[in-house]
Short mmCIF file of C-alpha atoms in Angstrom, two decimals:
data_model
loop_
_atom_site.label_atom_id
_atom_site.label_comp_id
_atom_site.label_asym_id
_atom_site.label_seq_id
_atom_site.Cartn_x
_atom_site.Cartn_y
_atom_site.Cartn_z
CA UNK O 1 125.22 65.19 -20.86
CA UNK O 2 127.77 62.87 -19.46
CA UNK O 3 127.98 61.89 -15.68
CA UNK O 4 130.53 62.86 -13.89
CA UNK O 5 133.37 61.30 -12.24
CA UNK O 6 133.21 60.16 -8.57
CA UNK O 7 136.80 61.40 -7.88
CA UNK O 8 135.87 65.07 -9.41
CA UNK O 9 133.36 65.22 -7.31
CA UNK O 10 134.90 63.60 -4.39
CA UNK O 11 137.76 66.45 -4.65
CA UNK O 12 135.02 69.09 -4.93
CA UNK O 13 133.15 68.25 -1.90
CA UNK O 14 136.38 69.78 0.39
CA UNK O 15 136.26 73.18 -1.38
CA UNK O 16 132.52 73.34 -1.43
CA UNK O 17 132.52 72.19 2.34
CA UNK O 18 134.45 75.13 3.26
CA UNK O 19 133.04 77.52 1.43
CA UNK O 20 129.07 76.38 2.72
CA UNK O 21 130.63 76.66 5.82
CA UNK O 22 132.07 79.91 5.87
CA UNK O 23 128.91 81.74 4.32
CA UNK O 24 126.41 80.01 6.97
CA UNK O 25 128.95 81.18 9.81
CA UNK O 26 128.53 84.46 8.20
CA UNK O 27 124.66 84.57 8.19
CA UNK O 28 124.19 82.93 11.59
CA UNK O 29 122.49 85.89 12.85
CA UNK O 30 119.49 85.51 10.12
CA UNK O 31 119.05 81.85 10.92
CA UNK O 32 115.56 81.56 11.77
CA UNK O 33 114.62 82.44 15.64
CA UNK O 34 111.27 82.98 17.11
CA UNK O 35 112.70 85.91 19.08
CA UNK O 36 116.28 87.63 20.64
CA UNK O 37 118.16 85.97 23.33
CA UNK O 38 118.62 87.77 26.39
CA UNK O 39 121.84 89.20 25.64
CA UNK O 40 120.07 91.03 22.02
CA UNK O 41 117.30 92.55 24.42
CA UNK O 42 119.63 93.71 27.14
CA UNK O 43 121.68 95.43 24.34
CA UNK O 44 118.41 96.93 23.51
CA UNK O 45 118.63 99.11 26.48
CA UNK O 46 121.78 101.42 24.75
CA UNK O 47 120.73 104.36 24.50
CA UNK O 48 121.10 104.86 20.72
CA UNK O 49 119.00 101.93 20.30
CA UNK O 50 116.50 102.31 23.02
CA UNK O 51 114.31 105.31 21.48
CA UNK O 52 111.39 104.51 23.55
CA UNK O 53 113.29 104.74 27.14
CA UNK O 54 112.88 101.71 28.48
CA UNK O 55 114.56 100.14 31.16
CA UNK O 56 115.30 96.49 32.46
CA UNK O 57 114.45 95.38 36.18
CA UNK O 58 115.35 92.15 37.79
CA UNK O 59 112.43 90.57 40.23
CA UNK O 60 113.25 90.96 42.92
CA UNK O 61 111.80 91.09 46.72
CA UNK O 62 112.26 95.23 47.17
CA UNK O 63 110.59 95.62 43.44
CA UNK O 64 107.49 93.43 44.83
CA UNK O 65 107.32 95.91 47.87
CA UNK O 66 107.20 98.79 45.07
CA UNK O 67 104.30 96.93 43.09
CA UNK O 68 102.40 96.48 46.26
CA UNK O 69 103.18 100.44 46.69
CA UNK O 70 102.24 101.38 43.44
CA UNK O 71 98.62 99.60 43.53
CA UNK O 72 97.61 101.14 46.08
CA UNK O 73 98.69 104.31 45.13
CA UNK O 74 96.14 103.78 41.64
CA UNK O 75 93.65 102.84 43.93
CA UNK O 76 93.85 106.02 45.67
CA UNK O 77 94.29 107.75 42.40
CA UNK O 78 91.87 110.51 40.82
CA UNK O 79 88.40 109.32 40.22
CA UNK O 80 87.67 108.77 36.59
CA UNK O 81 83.62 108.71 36.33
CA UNK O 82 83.72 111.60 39.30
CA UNK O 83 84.19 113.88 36.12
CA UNK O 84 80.56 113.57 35.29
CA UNK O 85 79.40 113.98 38.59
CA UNK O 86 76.34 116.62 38.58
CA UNK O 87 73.41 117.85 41.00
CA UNK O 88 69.59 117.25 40.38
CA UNK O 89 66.50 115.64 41.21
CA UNK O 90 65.08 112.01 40.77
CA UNK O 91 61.39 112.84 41.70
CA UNK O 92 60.56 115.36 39.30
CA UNK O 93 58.03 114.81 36.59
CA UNK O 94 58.18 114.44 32.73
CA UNK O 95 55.99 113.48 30.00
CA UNK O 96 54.62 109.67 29.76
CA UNK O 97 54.62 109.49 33.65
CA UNK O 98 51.05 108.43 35.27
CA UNK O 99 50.12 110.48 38.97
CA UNK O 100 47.49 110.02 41.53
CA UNK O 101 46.04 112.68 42.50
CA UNK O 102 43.56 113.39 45.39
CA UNK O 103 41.57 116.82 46.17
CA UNK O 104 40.29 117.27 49.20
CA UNK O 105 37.69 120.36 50.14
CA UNK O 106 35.53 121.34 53.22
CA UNK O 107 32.28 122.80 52.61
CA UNK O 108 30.80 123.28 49.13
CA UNK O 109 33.02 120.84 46.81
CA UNK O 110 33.51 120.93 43.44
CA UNK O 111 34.71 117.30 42.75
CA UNK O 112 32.87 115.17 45.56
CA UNK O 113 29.29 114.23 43.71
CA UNK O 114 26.16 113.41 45.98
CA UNK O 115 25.54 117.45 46.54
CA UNK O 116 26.29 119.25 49.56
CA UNK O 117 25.79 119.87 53.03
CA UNK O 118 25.09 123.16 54.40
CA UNK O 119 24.33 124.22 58.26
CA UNK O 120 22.09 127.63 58.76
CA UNK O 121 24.85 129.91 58.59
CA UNK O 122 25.73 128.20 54.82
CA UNK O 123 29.34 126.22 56.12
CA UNK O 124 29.71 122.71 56.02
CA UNK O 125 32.35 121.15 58.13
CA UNK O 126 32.38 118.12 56.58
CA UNK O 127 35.15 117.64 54.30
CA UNK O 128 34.54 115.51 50.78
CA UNK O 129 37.30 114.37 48.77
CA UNK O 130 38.08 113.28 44.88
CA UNK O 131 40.82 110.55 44.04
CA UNK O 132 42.15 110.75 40.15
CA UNK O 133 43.54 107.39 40.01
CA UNK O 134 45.50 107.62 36.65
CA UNK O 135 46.87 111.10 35.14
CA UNK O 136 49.07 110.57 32.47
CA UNK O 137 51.25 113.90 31.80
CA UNK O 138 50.63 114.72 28.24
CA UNK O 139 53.86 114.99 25.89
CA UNK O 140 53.59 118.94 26.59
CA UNK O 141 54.14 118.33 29.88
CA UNK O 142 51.02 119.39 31.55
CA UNK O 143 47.96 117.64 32.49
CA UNK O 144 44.08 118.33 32.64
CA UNK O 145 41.89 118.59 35.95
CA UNK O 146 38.00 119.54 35.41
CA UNK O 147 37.35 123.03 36.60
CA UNK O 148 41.21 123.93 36.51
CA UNK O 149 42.50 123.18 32.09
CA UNK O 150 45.78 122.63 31.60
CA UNK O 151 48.80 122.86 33.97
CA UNK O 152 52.27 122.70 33.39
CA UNK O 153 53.64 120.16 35.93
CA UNK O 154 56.38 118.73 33.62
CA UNK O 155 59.84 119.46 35.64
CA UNK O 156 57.79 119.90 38.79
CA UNK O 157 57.98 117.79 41.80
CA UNK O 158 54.99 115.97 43.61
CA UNK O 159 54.92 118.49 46.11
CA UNK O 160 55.87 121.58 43.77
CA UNK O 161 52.36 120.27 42.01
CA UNK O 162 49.89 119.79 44.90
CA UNK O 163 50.96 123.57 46.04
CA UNK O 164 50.01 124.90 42.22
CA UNK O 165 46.43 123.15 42.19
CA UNK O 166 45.77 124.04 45.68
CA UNK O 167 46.70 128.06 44.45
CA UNK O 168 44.30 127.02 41.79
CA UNK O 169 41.47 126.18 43.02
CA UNK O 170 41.76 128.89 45.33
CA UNK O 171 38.43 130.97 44.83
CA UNK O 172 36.70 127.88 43.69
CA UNK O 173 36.63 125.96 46.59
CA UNK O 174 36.82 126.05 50.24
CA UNK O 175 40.04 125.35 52.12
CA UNK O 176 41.30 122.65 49.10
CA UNK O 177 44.18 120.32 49.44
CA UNK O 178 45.70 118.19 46.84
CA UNK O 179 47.36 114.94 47.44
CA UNK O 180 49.70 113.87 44.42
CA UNK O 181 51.88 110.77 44.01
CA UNK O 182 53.87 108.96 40.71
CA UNK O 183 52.01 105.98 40.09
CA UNK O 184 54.60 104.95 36.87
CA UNK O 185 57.38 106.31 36.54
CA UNK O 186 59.13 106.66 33.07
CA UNK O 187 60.51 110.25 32.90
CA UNK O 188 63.08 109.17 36.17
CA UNK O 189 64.69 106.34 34.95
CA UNK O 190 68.27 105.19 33.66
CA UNK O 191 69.23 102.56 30.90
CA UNK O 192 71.42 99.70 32.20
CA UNK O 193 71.90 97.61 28.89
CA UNK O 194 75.17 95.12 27.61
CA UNK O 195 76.47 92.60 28.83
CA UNK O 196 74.15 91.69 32.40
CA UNK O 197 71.60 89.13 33.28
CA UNK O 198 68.74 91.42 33.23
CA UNK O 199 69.21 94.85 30.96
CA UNK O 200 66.04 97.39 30.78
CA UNK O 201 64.98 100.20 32.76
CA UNK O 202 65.14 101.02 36.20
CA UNK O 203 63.16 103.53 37.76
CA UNK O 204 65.23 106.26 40.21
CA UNK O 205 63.33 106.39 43.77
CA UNK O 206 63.84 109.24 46.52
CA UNK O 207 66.52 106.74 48.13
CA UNK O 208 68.72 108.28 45.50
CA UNK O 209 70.07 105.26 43.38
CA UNK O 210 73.74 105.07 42.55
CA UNK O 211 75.99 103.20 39.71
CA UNK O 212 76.57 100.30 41.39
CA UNK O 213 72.89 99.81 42.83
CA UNK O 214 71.57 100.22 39.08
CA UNK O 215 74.38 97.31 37.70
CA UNK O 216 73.19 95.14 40.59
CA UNK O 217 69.59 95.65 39.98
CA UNK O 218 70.20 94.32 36.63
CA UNK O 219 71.67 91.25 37.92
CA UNK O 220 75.52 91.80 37.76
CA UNK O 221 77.33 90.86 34.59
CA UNK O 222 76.40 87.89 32.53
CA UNK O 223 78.09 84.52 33.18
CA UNK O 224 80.37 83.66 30.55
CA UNK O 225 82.62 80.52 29.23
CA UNK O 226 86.43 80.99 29.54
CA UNK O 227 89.52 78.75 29.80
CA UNK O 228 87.84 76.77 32.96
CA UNK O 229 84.57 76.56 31.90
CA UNK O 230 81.29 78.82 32.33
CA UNK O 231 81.81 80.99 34.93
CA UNK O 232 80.04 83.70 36.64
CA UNK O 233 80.46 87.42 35.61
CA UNK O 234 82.91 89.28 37.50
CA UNK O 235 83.63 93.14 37.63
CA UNK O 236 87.25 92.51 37.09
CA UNK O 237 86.29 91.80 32.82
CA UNK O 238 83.47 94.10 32.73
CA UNK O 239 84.02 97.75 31.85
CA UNK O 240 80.89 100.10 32.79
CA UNK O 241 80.52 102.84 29.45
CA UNK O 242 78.40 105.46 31.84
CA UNK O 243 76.50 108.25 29.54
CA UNK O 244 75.41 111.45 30.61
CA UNK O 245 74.58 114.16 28.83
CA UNK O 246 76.11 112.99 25.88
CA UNK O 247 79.53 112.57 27.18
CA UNK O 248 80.92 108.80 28.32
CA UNK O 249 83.61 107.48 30.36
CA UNK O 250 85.14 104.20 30.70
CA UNK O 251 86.01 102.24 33.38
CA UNK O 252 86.33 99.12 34.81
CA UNK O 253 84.28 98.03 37.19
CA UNK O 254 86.13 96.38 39.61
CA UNK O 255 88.07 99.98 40.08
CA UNK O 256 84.65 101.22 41.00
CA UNK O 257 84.32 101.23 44.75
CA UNK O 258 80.53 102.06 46.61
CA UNK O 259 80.34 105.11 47.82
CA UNK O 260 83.31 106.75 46.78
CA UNK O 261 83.10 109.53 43.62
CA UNK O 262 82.79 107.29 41.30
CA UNK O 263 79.85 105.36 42.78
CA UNK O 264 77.95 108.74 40.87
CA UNK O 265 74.19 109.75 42.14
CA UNK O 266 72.19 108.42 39.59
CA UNK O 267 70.29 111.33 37.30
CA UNK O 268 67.27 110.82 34.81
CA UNK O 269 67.94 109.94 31.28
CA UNK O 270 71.74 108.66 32.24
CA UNK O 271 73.03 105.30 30.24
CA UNK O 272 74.70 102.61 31.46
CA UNK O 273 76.58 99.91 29.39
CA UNK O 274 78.34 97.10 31.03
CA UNK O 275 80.84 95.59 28.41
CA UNK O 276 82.80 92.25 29.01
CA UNK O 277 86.26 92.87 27.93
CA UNK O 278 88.46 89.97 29.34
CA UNK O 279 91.80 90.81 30.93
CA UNK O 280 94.35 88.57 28.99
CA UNK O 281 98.66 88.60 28.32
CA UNK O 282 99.99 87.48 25.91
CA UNK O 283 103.21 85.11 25.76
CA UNK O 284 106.11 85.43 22.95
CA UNK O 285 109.17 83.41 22.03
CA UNK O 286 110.69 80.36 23.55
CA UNK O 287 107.54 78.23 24.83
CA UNK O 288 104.99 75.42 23.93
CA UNK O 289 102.93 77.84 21.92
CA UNK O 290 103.00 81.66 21.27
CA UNK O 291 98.94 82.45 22.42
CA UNK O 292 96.73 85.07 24.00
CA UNK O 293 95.21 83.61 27.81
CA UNK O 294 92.53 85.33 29.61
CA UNK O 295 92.67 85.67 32.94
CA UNK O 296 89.67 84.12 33.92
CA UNK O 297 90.08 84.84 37.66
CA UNK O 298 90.38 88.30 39.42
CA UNK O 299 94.02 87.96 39.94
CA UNK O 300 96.68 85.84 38.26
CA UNK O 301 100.64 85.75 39.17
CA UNK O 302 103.68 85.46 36.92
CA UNK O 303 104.10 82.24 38.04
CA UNK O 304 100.52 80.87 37.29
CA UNK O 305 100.74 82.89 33.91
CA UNK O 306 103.82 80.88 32.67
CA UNK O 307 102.36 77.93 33.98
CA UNK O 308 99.46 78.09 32.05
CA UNK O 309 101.19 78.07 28.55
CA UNK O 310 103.56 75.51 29.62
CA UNK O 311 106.38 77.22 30.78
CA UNK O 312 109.77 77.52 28.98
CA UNK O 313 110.46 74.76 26.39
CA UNK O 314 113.27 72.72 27.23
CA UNK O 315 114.53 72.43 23.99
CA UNK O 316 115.18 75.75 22.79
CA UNK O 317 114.24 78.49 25.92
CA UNK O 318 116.47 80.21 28.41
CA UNK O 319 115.33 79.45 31.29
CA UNK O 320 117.22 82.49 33.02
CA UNK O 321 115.90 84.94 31.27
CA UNK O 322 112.12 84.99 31.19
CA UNK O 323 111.02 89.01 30.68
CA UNK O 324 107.25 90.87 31.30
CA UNK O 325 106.64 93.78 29.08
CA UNK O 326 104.29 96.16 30.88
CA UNK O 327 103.44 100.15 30.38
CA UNK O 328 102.67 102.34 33.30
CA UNK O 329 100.71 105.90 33.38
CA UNK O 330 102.51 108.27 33.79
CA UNK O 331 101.53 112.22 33.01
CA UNK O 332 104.78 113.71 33.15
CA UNK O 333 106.22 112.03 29.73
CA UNK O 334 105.05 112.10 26.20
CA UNK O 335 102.54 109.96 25.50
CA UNK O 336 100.89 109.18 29.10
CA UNK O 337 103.28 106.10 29.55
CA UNK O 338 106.31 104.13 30.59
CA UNK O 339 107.38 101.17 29.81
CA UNK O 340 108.95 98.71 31.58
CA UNK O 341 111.11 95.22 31.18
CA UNK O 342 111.11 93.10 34.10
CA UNK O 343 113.02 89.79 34.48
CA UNK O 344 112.48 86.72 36.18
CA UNK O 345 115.76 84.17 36.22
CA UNK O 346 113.95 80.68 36.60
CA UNK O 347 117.37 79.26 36.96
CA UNK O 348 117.01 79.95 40.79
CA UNK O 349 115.11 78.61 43.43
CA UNK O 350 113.67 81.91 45.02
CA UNK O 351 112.49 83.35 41.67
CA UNK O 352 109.52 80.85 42.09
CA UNK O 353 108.60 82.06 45.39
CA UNK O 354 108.96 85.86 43.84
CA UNK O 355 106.63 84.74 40.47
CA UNK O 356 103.79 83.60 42.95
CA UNK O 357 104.02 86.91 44.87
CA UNK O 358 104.04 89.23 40.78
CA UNK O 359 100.32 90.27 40.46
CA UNK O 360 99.68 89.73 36.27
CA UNK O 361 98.33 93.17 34.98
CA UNK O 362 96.19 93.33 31.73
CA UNK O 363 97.95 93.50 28.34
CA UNK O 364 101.11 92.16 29.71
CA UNK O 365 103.63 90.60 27.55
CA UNK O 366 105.64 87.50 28.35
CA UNK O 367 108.64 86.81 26.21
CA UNK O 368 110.99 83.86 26.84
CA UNK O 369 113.89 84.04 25.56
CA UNK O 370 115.63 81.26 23.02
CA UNK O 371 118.53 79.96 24.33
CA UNK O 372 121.81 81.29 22.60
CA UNK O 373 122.94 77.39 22.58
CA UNK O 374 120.34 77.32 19.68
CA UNK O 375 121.97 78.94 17.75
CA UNK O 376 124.93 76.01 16.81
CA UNK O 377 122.31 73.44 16.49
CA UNK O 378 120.47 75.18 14.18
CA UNK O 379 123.38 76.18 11.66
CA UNK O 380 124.08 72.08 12.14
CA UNK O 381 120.87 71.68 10.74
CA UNK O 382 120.93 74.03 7.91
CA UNK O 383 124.57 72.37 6.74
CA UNK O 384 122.99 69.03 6.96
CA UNK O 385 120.31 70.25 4.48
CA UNK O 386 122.69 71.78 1.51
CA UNK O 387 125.09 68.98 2.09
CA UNK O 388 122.22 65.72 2.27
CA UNK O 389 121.73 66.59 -1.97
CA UNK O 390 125.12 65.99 -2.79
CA UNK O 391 125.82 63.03 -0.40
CA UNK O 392 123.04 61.12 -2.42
CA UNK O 393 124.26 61.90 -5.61
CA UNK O 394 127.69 60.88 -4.20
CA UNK O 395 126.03 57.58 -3.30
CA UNK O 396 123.85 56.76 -6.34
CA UNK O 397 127.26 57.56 -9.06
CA UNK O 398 129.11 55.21 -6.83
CA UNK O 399 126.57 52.40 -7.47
CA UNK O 400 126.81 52.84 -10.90
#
């Protein structure tokens, strides 16, 4: 194969120039891009191409006075554990649970030992009493009491139980009384387990435990490491999974307030399960790195959000055009939700002081948009590579 001539190819660098040039101009819009420009996603909003109904809102100080508006108005919203709520006792008892019981009798006892004492007309005043220190309720449910056999006092409360051996001993002893008390407790008790500093069981008392007293019994939730180092548990990453009956609900716990419905009456046999699930956003397109960021603290602005990744990248990002995806409930359309596109223009001074004041939700997106300057530099680039091959080969036939 001979080499070829330095003027051939010197005349068919011209032609070959124009016709690189022309296809690359043609396929600008599949040069590579890390994400639209802010012109592409306000297009996006047409209505043939925006099938999922979304609609673009500038940050501004009335859409802050809306957010503020609209939190409260979720705070206020239906309870979500108050579904579950249910009436019942927390002082009844079950199998595995030890009493103390205590009979009492005037006169002629059956229990008190030592024999009896009688005055001339046969009735002693003197009243004699027997303490049972430890009666464990069989896994029947009932328990055994010399001279009375079995009872049934599973589902019965302390008081329910003294009044059915008192009616039992009737006829056997004289004026009886019965003193009964829970000594352990297992039948009334919850489960708190997950992610706390101290998961196990916690015994239900008359004072009528509720969700949040059980969670704080067992410590709060566990101290974890995040993006500033360890850190205590807080509600706002912890979701509570609360089990009764065999039906659960989620939800987080920082929604749960004490005292109101969802603050439920604690019940025997219910389950609690704190989970850590870390709010986080996530940030897209024109910055120092594309990443997922936990929050790490109970509230985060937009402003400390795009701080935290580095902001927009001065080489390639629009400044002006920084969006937040978000969804918001909403009952009345398909689906349960509504999403929304809000923009923050970074190009102006009092977009800053609007950013600090834009509470973060979780599962927001961030997308900064690339710059549609880019897009010129880039198609530079890709000439310089197709044309760098032939401008050595230029170079080297010269030499020769």
């Amino acid at each position: 194969m001979f080499p070829m001539p330095s003027t051939r190819l010197s005349r068919l660098h011209p032609s070959l120039a124009v016709s690189v040039v022309a296809l690359a101009l043609g396929g600008c819009a599949t040069l590579p891009s890390s994400g639209p420009t802010a012109r592409q996603v306000v297009h996006s909003t047409a209505a043939k191409e925006n099938t999922m109904g979304f609609r673009i809102v500038d940050i501004e100080p009335n859409v802050l006075t809306e957010l503020t508006r609209y939190g409260s108005a979720v705070d206020a919203a239906t309870p979500v554990l108050a579904g579950l709520a249910a009436e019942g006792e927390n002082d009844t008892v079950g199998p595995g649970d030890v009493l103390q019981i205590g009979i009492y009798e005037v006169g002629a006892s059956l229990f008190a030992g030592g024999g009896t004492r009688a005055t001339q007309d046969g009735f002693d005043p003197s009243a004699r009493g027997e303490n049972f220190a430890a009666i464990t309720v069989d896994r029947d449910g009932t328990i055994k009491l010399p001279y009375l056999g079995r009872l049934p006092v599973a589902g019965r409360t302390p008081s329910e139980i003294q009044s059915l051996i008192e009616s039992s001993l009737r006829g056997k002893s004289q004026a009886p009384q019965a003193v009964v008390s829970i000594k352990e407790n297992v039948a009334n008790t919850v489960y708190v387990t997950g992610d706390v500093n101290k998961p196990g069981r916690l015994e239900l008392t008359l004072g009528r435990e509720r969700l949040l007293d059980a969670i704080a019994s067992a410590g709060g939730p566990a101290a974890r490491a995040g993006n500033t180092g360890t850190t205590a548990g807080t509600s706002d990453d912890s979701v509570v999974r609360f089990t009764r009956k065999g039906q659960s609900v989620e939800q987080r716990l920082s929604e749960i307030r004490s005292g109101t419905p969802d603050d439920l009456l604690l019940l025997s046999g219910d389950r609690i399960e704190v989970i850590r699930r870390p709010r986080s956003f996530t940030v897209f397109g024109a910055t120092n790195r594309v990443s997922q960021v936990s929050f790490d603290t109970p509230g985060l602005t937009l402003a400390e959000a795009v701080a935290r990744v580095g902001g927009p990248n001065d080489d390639k990002a629009d400044a002006s055009a920084v969006f937040l995806f978000r969804y918001y409930p909403d009952s009345k359309v398909a689906g349960g939700e509504v999403p929304v596109i809000y923009r923050l223009n970074m190009m102006r001074p009092t977009s800053y002081f609007l950013a600090q004041r834009f509470p973060m939700r979780d599962k927001d997106v961030i997308y900064i948009a690339n710059a549609a300057a880019n897009q010129p530099s880039k198609l530079i680039n890709v000439i310089n590579q197709l044309f760098s091959p032939f401008l050595t080969a230029r170079v080297l036939t010269q030499n020769n």
